[in-house]
Short mmCIF file of N, CA and C in Angstrom, two decimals:
data_model
loop_
_atom_site.label_atom_id
_atom_site.label_comp_id
_atom_site.label_asym_id
_atom_site.label_seq_id
_atom_site.Cartn_x
_atom_site.Cartn_y
_atom_site.Cartn_z
N UNK D 770 16.99 19.16 -27.68
CA UNK D 770 16.82 18.86 -26.38
C UNK D 770 18.03 18.43 -26.20
N UNK D 771 18.81 19.53 -25.13
CA UNK D 771 20.21 19.22 -24.64
C UNK D 771 19.91 17.95 -23.20
N UNK D 772 20.84 17.29 -23.23
CA UNK D 772 21.32 16.09 -22.59
C UNK D 772 20.66 16.22 -21.40
N UNK D 773 20.82 17.39 -20.34
CA UNK D 773 20.50 17.35 -19.19
C UNK D 773 18.46 17.32 -19.03
N UNK D 774 18.18 17.99 -20.49
CA UNK D 774 16.62 18.02 -20.44
C UNK D 774 16.12 16.56 -20.80
N UNK D 775 16.85 15.81 -21.12
CA UNK D 775 16.55 14.18 -21.29
C UNK D 775 16.30 13.70 -20.26
N UNK D 776 17.56 13.42 -19.38
CA UNK D 776 17.56 13.06 -18.30
C UNK D 776 16.55 13.66 -17.26
N UNK D 777 16.17 14.67 -17.53
CA UNK D 777 15.25 15.24 -16.42
C UNK D 777 14.16 14.43 -16.83
N UNK D 778 14.14 14.59 -18.22
CA UNK D 778 12.48 13.93 -18.79
C UNK D 778 12.16 12.27 -18.06
N UNK D 779 13.64 11.59 -18.41
CA UNK D 779 13.54 10.09 -17.69
C UNK D 779 12.99 10.09 -16.12
N UNK D 780 14.18 11.05 -15.73
CA UNK D 780 13.95 10.90 -14.21
C UNK D 780 12.73 11.31 -13.31
N UNK D 781 12.03 11.91 -14.17
CA UNK D 781 10.44 12.62 -13.58
C UNK D 781 9.84 11.46 -13.86
N UNK D 782 9.91 10.54 -15.45
CA UNK D 782 8.85 9.67 -15.48
C UNK D 782 9.34 8.22 -14.90
N UNK D 783 10.15 7.99 -14.38
CA UNK D 783 11.02 7.09 -13.41
C UNK D 783 10.17 7.08 -11.82
N UNK D 784 10.12 8.70 -11.91
CA UNK D 784 9.42 8.70 -10.29
C UNK D 784 8.11 8.70 -10.69
N UNK D 785 7.31 8.91 -11.32
CA UNK D 785 5.99 8.85 -11.48
C UNK D 785 5.76 7.41 -11.33
N UNK D 786 6.65 6.43 -12.26
CA UNK D 786 6.18 5.33 -12.36
C UNK D 786 6.16 4.25 -11.49
N UNK D 787 7.67 4.56 -10.54
CA UNK D 787 8.13 3.81 -9.89
C UNK D 787 8.42 4.42 -8.09
N UNK D 788 9.03 5.56 -8.31
CA UNK D 788 8.99 6.04 -6.63
C UNK D 788 7.70 6.41 -6.16
N UNK D 789 7.09 7.31 -6.89
CA UNK D 789 5.92 7.75 -6.13
C UNK D 789 4.88 6.83 -5.63
N UNK D 790 4.47 5.90 -6.72
CA UNK D 790 3.33 4.66 -6.17
C UNK D 790 3.89 4.20 -4.76
N UNK D 791 5.39 3.52 -4.76
CA UNK D 791 6.23 3.01 -3.81
C UNK D 791 6.04 3.90 -2.54
N UNK D 792 6.30 5.07 -2.70
CA UNK D 792 6.04 6.07 -1.35
C UNK D 792 4.51 5.76 -0.78
N UNK D 793 3.64 6.43 -2.04
CA UNK D 793 2.58 6.13 -1.24
C UNK D 793 2.08 5.10 -0.50
N UNK D 794 2.44 3.62 -1.13
CA UNK D 794 2.36 2.14 -0.65
C UNK D 794 2.85 2.46 1.06
N UNK D 795 4.14 3.09 0.95
CA UNK D 795 4.90 3.28 1.88
C UNK D 795 4.03 3.80 3.36
N UNK D 796 3.72 4.92 2.84
CA UNK D 796 3.01 6.23 3.40
C UNK D 796 1.47 5.18 4.11
N UNK D 797 1.19 4.83 3.60
CA UNK D 797 -0.42 4.18 3.61
C UNK D 797 0.27 3.07 5.19
N UNK D 798 0.96 2.16 4.28
CA UNK D 798 1.56 1.11 5.91
C UNK D 798 1.96 1.55 6.96
N UNK D 799 2.69 3.04 6.93
CA UNK D 799 3.47 3.14 7.94
C UNK D 799 2.00 3.94 8.82
N UNK D 800 1.49 4.94 8.57
CA UNK D 800 0.24 5.59 9.59
C UNK D 800 -0.80 4.32 9.98
N UNK D 801 -0.91 3.45 8.98
CA UNK D 801 -2.00 2.31 9.39
C UNK D 801 -1.45 1.47 10.61
N UNK D 802 0.12 1.29 10.38
CA UNK D 802 0.63 0.52 11.58
C UNK D 802 0.90 1.19 12.33
N UNK D 803 1.39 2.69 12.65
CA UNK D 803 1.31 3.67 13.91
C UNK D 803 -0.12 3.62 14.20
N UNK D 804 -1.19 3.49 13.54
CA UNK D 804 -2.34 3.94 14.11
C UNK D 804 -2.83 2.66 14.93
N UNK D 805 -2.53 1.43 14.29
CA UNK D 805 -2.70 0.02 15.19
C UNK D 805 -2.04 0.02 16.16
N UNK D 806 -0.83 0.04 16.40
CA UNK D 806 -0.01 -0.10 17.15
C UNK D 806 -0.36 1.02 18.39
N UNK D 807 -0.95 1.99 18.55
CA UNK D 807 -1.25 3.15 19.28
C UNK D 807 -2.68 2.96 19.98
N UNK D 808 -3.35 2.07 19.25
CA UNK D 808 -4.61 1.74 19.45
C UNK D 808 -4.80 0.29 20.44
N UNK D 809 -3.94 -0.79 19.79
CA UNK D 809 -4.11 -1.95 20.10
C UNK D 809 -2.99 -1.93 21.48
N UNK D 810 -2.15 -1.33 21.47
CA UNK D 810 -1.27 -1.74 22.39
C UNK D 810 -0.62 -0.33 23.48
N UNK D 811 -1.42 -0.62 24.55
CA UNK D 811 -1.73 0.72 25.53
C UNK D 811 -0.64 0.65 26.31
N UNK D 812 0.01 -0.44 26.93
CA UNK D 812 1.44 -0.56 27.86
C UNK D 812 2.36 -1.39 26.76
N UNK D 813 1.96 -2.35 25.79
CA UNK D 813 2.95 -3.17 25.64
C UNK D 813 3.08 -2.21 23.86
N UNK D 814 4.71 -1.42 24.04
CA UNK D 814 4.53 -0.93 22.91
C UNK D 814 5.36 -1.17 21.31
N UNK D 815 5.42 -2.76 21.61
CA UNK D 815 5.77 -3.64 20.53
C UNK D 815 5.54 -3.53 19.38
N UNK D 816 4.31 -3.30 19.16
CA UNK D 816 3.57 -3.26 17.91
C UNK D 816 3.40 -1.74 17.35
N UNK D 817 4.42 -0.92 17.74
CA UNK D 817 4.26 0.42 17.13
C UNK D 817 5.63 0.16 16.12
N UNK D 818 5.67 0.61 15.42
CA UNK D 818 6.97 0.48 14.32
C UNK D 818 8.24 0.99 14.50
N UNK D 819 9.21 0.31 14.61
CA UNK D 819 10.27 1.25 15.16
C UNK D 819 11.21 1.29 13.44
N UNK D 820 12.52 1.78 13.59
CA UNK D 820 13.47 2.43 12.51
C UNK D 820 13.11 1.11 11.33
N UNK D 821 13.76 -0.15 12.11
CA UNK D 821 14.10 -1.13 11.30
C UNK D 821 12.74 -1.36 10.26
N UNK D 822 11.81 -1.54 10.75
CA UNK D 822 10.45 -1.87 10.86
C UNK D 822 10.12 -0.86 9.56
N UNK D 823 10.45 0.34 9.54
CA UNK D 823 9.90 1.48 8.77
C UNK D 823 10.85 1.45 7.57
N UNK D 824 12.00 0.82 7.80
CA UNK D 824 12.59 0.57 6.47
C UNK D 824 12.55 -0.70 5.48
N UNK D 825 11.68 -1.65 6.20
CA UNK D 825 10.83 -2.85 5.66
C UNK D 825 9.89 -2.44 5.01
N UNK D 826 8.76 -1.81 5.77
CA UNK D 826 7.77 -0.75 5.05
C UNK D 826 8.04 -0.25 3.59
N UNK D 827 9.41 0.76 3.56
CA UNK D 827 9.85 1.35 2.22
C UNK D 827 10.08 0.20 1.37
N UNK D 828 10.55 -0.72 1.65
CA UNK D 828 11.04 -1.64 0.80
C UNK D 828 10.05 -2.67 0.23
N UNK D 829 8.82 -2.90 1.25
CA UNK D 829 7.59 -3.35 0.76
C UNK D 829 6.96 -2.42 -0.20
N UNK D 830 6.88 -1.15 0.01
CA UNK D 830 6.53 -0.23 -0.89
C UNK D 830 7.10 -0.19 -2.25
N UNK D 831 8.38 -0.71 -2.54
CA UNK D 831 8.83 -0.58 -3.68
C UNK D 831 8.09 -2.17 -4.42
N UNK D 832 8.56 -3.35 -3.49
CA UNK D 832 8.58 -4.42 -4.15
C UNK D 832 7.08 -4.63 -4.45
N UNK D 833 5.87 -4.00 -3.51
CA UNK D 833 4.53 -4.25 -3.94
C UNK D 833 4.45 -3.48 -5.28
N UNK D 834 5.01 -1.96 -5.47
CA UNK D 834 4.87 -1.59 -6.68
C UNK D 834 5.54 -2.35 -7.99
N UNK D 835 6.32 -3.25 -7.63
CA UNK D 835 7.07 -4.27 -8.86
C UNK D 835 5.73 -5.14 -9.08
N UNK D 836 5.76 -5.73 -7.61
CA UNK D 836 4.41 -6.41 -8.58
C UNK D 836 2.91 -5.91 -9.07
N UNK D 837 2.79 -4.65 -8.73
CA UNK D 837 1.45 -4.18 -9.62
C UNK D 837 1.97 -3.79 -10.62
N UNK D 838 2.92 -3.49 -11.18
CA UNK D 838 3.79 -3.07 -12.54
C UNK D 838 3.66 -4.82 -13.37
N UNK D 839 3.98 -5.97 -12.33
CA UNK D 839 3.79 -6.88 -13.52
C UNK D 839 2.11 -7.51 -13.49
N UNK D 840 1.41 -7.43 -12.69
CA UNK D 840 0.00 -7.77 -12.59
C UNK D 840 -0.49 -6.65 -13.52
N UNK D 841 -0.30 -5.43 -14.08
CA UNK D 841 -0.83 -4.28 -14.99
C UNK D 841 -0.31 -4.71 -16.53
N UNK D 842 1.13 -5.74 -16.66
CA UNK D 842 1.42 -6.18 -17.86
C UNK D 842 0.64 -7.09 -18.69
N UNK D 843 0.12 -6.26 -19.97
CA UNK D 843 -0.76 -7.17 -20.88
C UNK D 843 -0.36 -8.09 -21.61
N UNK D 844 1.18 -8.22 -21.68
CA UNK D 844 1.56 -9.64 -22.46
C UNK D 844 1.58 -10.72 -21.60
N UNK D 845 1.30 -10.92 -20.49
CA UNK D 845 1.23 -12.23 -19.56
C UNK D 845 -0.25 -12.64 -19.46
N UNK D 846 -0.05 -13.54 -19.34
CA UNK D 846 -1.69 -13.89 -18.80
C UNK D 846 -2.19 -13.93 -17.93
N UNK D 847 -3.71 -13.59 -17.80
CA UNK D 847 -4.03 -13.29 -16.61
C UNK D 847 -3.40 -14.42 -15.24
N UNK D 848 -3.72 -15.56 -15.38
CA UNK D 848 -3.33 -16.43 -14.48
C UNK D 848 -1.88 -16.17 -14.11
N UNK D 849 -1.02 -16.07 -14.79
CA UNK D 849 0.57 -16.18 -14.57
C UNK D 849 0.70 -14.42 -13.99
N UNK D 850 0.06 -13.39 -14.33
CA UNK D 850 0.05 -12.04 -13.57
C UNK D 850 -0.16 -12.16 -11.81
N UNK D 851 -1.42 -12.83 -11.98
CA UNK D 851 -1.92 -13.35 -10.67
C UNK D 851 -0.72 -14.08 -9.76
N UNK D 852 -0.08 -15.24 -10.37
CA UNK D 852 0.77 -15.98 -9.75
C UNK D 852 2.02 -15.13 -9.20
N UNK D 853 2.43 -14.64 -9.90
CA UNK D 853 3.39 -13.50 -9.93
C UNK D 853 3.38 -12.54 -8.96
N UNK D 854 2.24 -12.16 -8.98
CA UNK D 854 2.01 -10.95 -7.89
C UNK D 854 2.00 -11.29 -6.83
N UNK D 855 1.17 -12.61 -6.58
CA UNK D 855 0.99 -13.45 -4.93
C UNK D 855 2.54 -13.94 -4.90
N UNK D 856 3.50 -14.34 -5.85
CA UNK D 856 4.51 -14.93 -5.16
C UNK D 856 5.39 -13.71 -4.72
N UNK D 857 5.48 -12.46 -5.36
CA UNK D 857 6.13 -11.28 -4.73
C UNK D 857 5.83 -11.00 -3.38
N UNK D 858 4.72 -10.84 -3.43
CA UNK D 858 3.74 -10.14 -2.17
C UNK D 858 4.30 -11.19 -1.14
N UNK D 859 4.13 -12.99 -1.25
CA UNK D 859 4.36 -13.78 -0.58
C UNK D 859 6.09 -13.67 0.15
N UNK D 860 6.58 -13.69 -0.64
CA UNK D 860 8.35 -13.49 -0.42
C UNK D 860 8.44 -12.40 0.09
N UNK D 861 8.09 -11.37 0.10
CA UNK D 861 8.02 -9.87 0.85
C UNK D 861 7.69 -10.57 2.32
N UNK D 862 6.56 -11.25 2.33
CA UNK D 862 6.23 -11.37 3.68
C UNK D 862 6.87 -12.23 4.37
N UNK D 863 7.52 -13.30 3.73
CA UNK D 863 8.58 -14.08 4.07
C UNK D 863 9.63 -13.43 5.00
N UNK D 864 10.17 -12.48 3.88
CA UNK D 864 11.62 -11.37 4.51
C UNK D 864 11.02 -10.78 5.57
N UNK D 865 9.83 -10.18 5.72
CA UNK D 865 9.57 -9.40 6.66
C UNK D 865 9.26 -10.23 8.40
N UNK D 866 8.64 -11.38 7.93
CA UNK D 866 8.48 -12.17 9.04
C UNK D 866 10.17 -12.70 9.62
N UNK D 867 10.92 -13.43 8.54
CA UNK D 867 12.06 -13.59 9.44
C UNK D 867 13.44 -12.49 9.02
N UNK D 868 12.96 -11.15 9.19
CA UNK D 868 13.86 -9.95 9.45
C UNK D 868 13.51 -9.29 10.63
N UNK D 869 11.77 -9.76 11.17
CA UNK D 869 11.38 -9.52 12.49
C UNK D 869 12.17 -9.66 14.02
N UNK D 870 12.09 -8.56 14.53
CA UNK D 870 12.99 -8.70 15.68
C UNK D 870 12.29 -9.56 17.01
N UNK D 871 10.65 -9.73 16.31
CA UNK D 871 10.09 -10.70 17.41
C UNK D 871 10.31 -11.80 17.04
N UNK D 872 10.35 -12.71 18.16
CA UNK D 872 10.37 -14.19 18.08
C UNK D 872 9.13 -14.59 17.26
N UNK D 873 8.89 -15.43 16.43
CA UNK D 873 7.69 -15.97 15.88
C UNK D 873 7.81 -17.36 15.81
N UNK D 874 6.73 -17.98 16.46
CA UNK D 874 6.81 -19.32 16.44
C UNK D 874 6.17 -20.02 14.72
N UNK D 875 6.79 -21.23 14.69
CA UNK D 875 5.97 -21.41 13.71
C UNK D 875 4.69 -22.14 13.42
N UNK D 876 3.91 -21.96 14.45
CA UNK D 876 2.35 -21.92 14.32
C UNK D 876 1.70 -20.52 14.05
N UNK D 877 2.32 -19.23 14.32
CA UNK D 877 2.22 -18.32 14.25
C UNK D 877 2.29 -17.70 12.77
N UNK D 878 3.60 -18.18 12.65
CA UNK D 878 3.83 -17.99 10.90
C UNK D 878 2.97 -18.70 10.11
N UNK D 879 2.58 -19.93 10.08
CA UNK D 879 1.65 -20.21 9.43
C UNK D 879 0.13 -19.79 9.63
N UNK D 880 -0.52 -19.19 10.79
CA UNK D 880 -1.17 -18.74 10.89
C UNK D 880 -1.36 -17.15 9.91
N UNK D 881 -0.41 -16.27 10.26
CA UNK D 881 -0.14 -14.96 9.72
C UNK D 881 -0.35 -15.26 7.98
N UNK D 882 0.86 -16.81 7.86
CA UNK D 882 0.78 -16.72 6.16
C UNK D 882 -0.74 -17.15 5.60
N UNK D 883 -1.29 -18.23 6.67
CA UNK D 883 -2.98 -18.45 6.05
C UNK D 883 -3.68 -17.25 6.14
N UNK D 884 -3.61 -16.10 6.80
CA UNK D 884 -4.41 -15.26 7.41
C UNK D 884 -4.13 -14.21 5.42
N UNK D 885 -2.76 -14.17 5.59
CA UNK D 885 -2.25 -13.45 4.43
C UNK D 885 -2.62 -13.78 2.76
N UNK D 886 -2.84 -15.24 2.72
CA UNK D 886 -3.65 -15.78 1.63
C UNK D 886 -4.89 -15.69 1.31
N UNK D 887 -5.71 -15.91 2.43
CA UNK D 887 -7.25 -15.82 2.50
C UNK D 887 -7.46 -14.10 1.64
N UNK D 888 -6.92 -13.25 2.66
CA UNK D 888 -6.94 -12.02 2.60
C UNK D 888 -6.74 -11.63 0.85
N UNK D 889 -5.34 -11.94 0.81
CA UNK D 889 -5.00 -11.39 -0.87
C UNK D 889 -6.18 -12.48 -1.69
N UNK D 890 -6.50 -13.85 -1.55
CA UNK D 890 -7.46 -14.04 -2.80
C UNK D 890 -8.76 -13.17 -2.44
N UNK D 891 -9.45 -13.04 -1.54
CA UNK D 891 -10.62 -12.17 -1.28
C UNK D 891 -10.79 -11.18 -2.20
N UNK D 892 -9.25 -10.09 -1.80
CA UNK D 892 -8.97 -8.96 -2.44
C UNK D 892 -8.85 -9.26 -3.91
N UNK D 893 -8.22 -10.30 -4.38
CA UNK D 893 -7.99 -10.47 -5.86
C UNK D 893 -8.99 -10.99 -6.64
N UNK D 894 -9.50 -11.63 -6.30
CA UNK D 894 -11.07 -12.19 -6.63
C UNK D 894 -11.84 -11.29 -6.43
N UNK D 895 -12.18 -10.46 -5.98
CA UNK D 895 -12.77 -8.65 -6.43
C UNK D 895 -12.50 -7.94 -7.09
N UNK D 896 -11.18 -8.02 -7.10
CA UNK D 896 -10.48 -7.06 -8.46
C UNK D 896 -10.75 -7.58 -9.53
N UNK D 897 -10.63 -8.99 -9.70
CA UNK D 897 -10.73 -9.45 -11.27
C UNK D 897 -12.30 -9.59 -11.61
N UNK D 898 -13.08 -10.04 -10.40
CA UNK D 898 -14.54 -9.90 -10.86
C UNK D 898 -15.02 -8.56 -11.15
N UNK D 899 -14.59 -7.13 -10.40
CA UNK D 899 -14.85 -6.02 -11.16
C UNK D 899 -14.31 -5.78 -12.59
N UNK D 900 -13.36 -6.28 -12.45
CA UNK D 900 -12.57 -5.63 -13.98
C UNK D 900 -12.96 -6.92 -14.76
N UNK D 901 -13.91 -8.20 -14.85
CA UNK D 901 -14.86 -8.91 -15.51
C UNK D 901 -15.67 -8.39 -15.71
N UNK D 902 -16.39 -7.58 -14.89
CA UNK D 902 -17.93 -7.07 -15.61
C UNK D 902 -17.66 -5.47 -16.34
N UNK D 903 -16.57 -4.77 -15.84
CA UNK D 903 -16.25 -3.91 -16.26
C UNK D 903 -15.83 -3.99 -17.97
N UNK D 904 -15.11 -5.13 -18.41
CA UNK D 904 -14.36 -5.42 -19.70
C UNK D 904 -16.14 -6.06 -20.20
N UNK D 905 -16.71 -6.68 -19.83
CA UNK D 905 -17.82 -7.27 -20.34
C UNK D 905 -18.89 -6.19 -20.68
N UNK D 906 -18.96 -5.40 -19.85
CA UNK D 906 -19.93 -4.38 -20.54
C UNK D 906 -19.49 -3.41 -20.98
N UNK D 907 -18.05 -3.10 -21.29
CA UNK D 907 -17.55 -2.10 -22.36
C UNK D 907 -17.74 -2.97 -23.76
N UNK D 908 -17.57 -4.40 -24.14
CA UNK D 908 -17.50 -5.16 -24.92
C UNK D 908 -18.87 -4.97 -25.37
N UNK D 909 -19.79 -5.22 -24.80
CA UNK D 909 -21.40 -5.18 -25.38
C UNK D 909 -21.64 -3.90 -25.36
N UNK D 910 -21.11 -3.16 -25.38
CA UNK D 910 -21.71 -1.54 -25.55
C UNK D 910 -21.12 -1.25 -27.20
N UNK D 911 -19.75 -2.02 -27.40
CA UNK D 911 -19.05 -1.40 -28.89
C UNK D 911 -19.72 -2.42 -29.66
N UNK D 912 -19.54 -1.52 -30.72
CA UNK D 912 -20.08 -2.18 -32.10
C UNK D 912 -19.29 -3.12 -32.81
N UNK D 913 -20.02 -4.32 -33.17
CA UNK D 913 -19.25 -5.01 -33.75
C UNK D 913 -19.10 -4.49 -35.60
N UNK D 914 -17.53 -4.96 -35.64
CA UNK D 914 -16.99 -4.54 -36.65
C UNK D 914 -16.77 -5.94 -37.29
N UNK D 915 -17.33 -6.54 -38.81
CA UNK D 915 -16.49 -7.65 -39.30
C UNK D 915 -15.26 -7.54 -39.58
N UNK D 916 -14.47 -8.75 -39.54
CA UNK D 916 -13.33 -8.61 -40.08
C UNK D 916 -12.95 -9.38 -41.28
N UNK D 917 -13.67 -10.16 -41.86
CA UNK D 917 -13.83 -10.96 -43.22
C UNK D 917 -14.91 -10.01 -44.05
N UNK D 918 -14.60 -10.02 -45.40
CA UNK D 918 -15.54 -9.74 -46.30
C UNK D 918 -16.47 -10.96 -46.59
N UNK D 919 -17.84 -10.56 -46.86
CA UNK D 919 -18.26 -11.74 -46.82
C UNK D 919 -18.77 -12.00 -48.13
N UNK D 920 -18.37 -11.36 -49.72
CA UNK D 920 -18.66 -11.55 -50.69
C UNK D 920 -17.60 -12.10 -51.20
N UNK D 921 -18.24 -13.32 -51.79
CA UNK D 921 -16.96 -14.41 -52.35
C UNK D 921 -17.37 -14.60 -53.83
#
């Protein structure tokens, strides 16, 4: 395979693993925020994302994809995967709040952080519960194979 073919293959793999999921997250977040901005703010157009916010949404897409890659890493324990995933998402929330053009009071920041944390752990708890039940069901259906020979 010529060098261009290898580069093309690696680029395609990179796009599938990193760029496409990030763009999907970006698109969903942008559409939802535009929708909410249009529905919530009739006279006040501050809730509709501007170019600065859209760039932050794109950065969020890549950060969230990186957090999801860490979460699916089987080499780490589930607790450390959840902690790292939460830390990446929380760090991005802080970046978003600090770079927001709106003047956010400390009480509003704390409320946003608290609501984010509650929603995060509700969603993560649901995901982990469903995964646990699926794995338990899969393990109960699999046939037991003895590892050790019982003949002595």
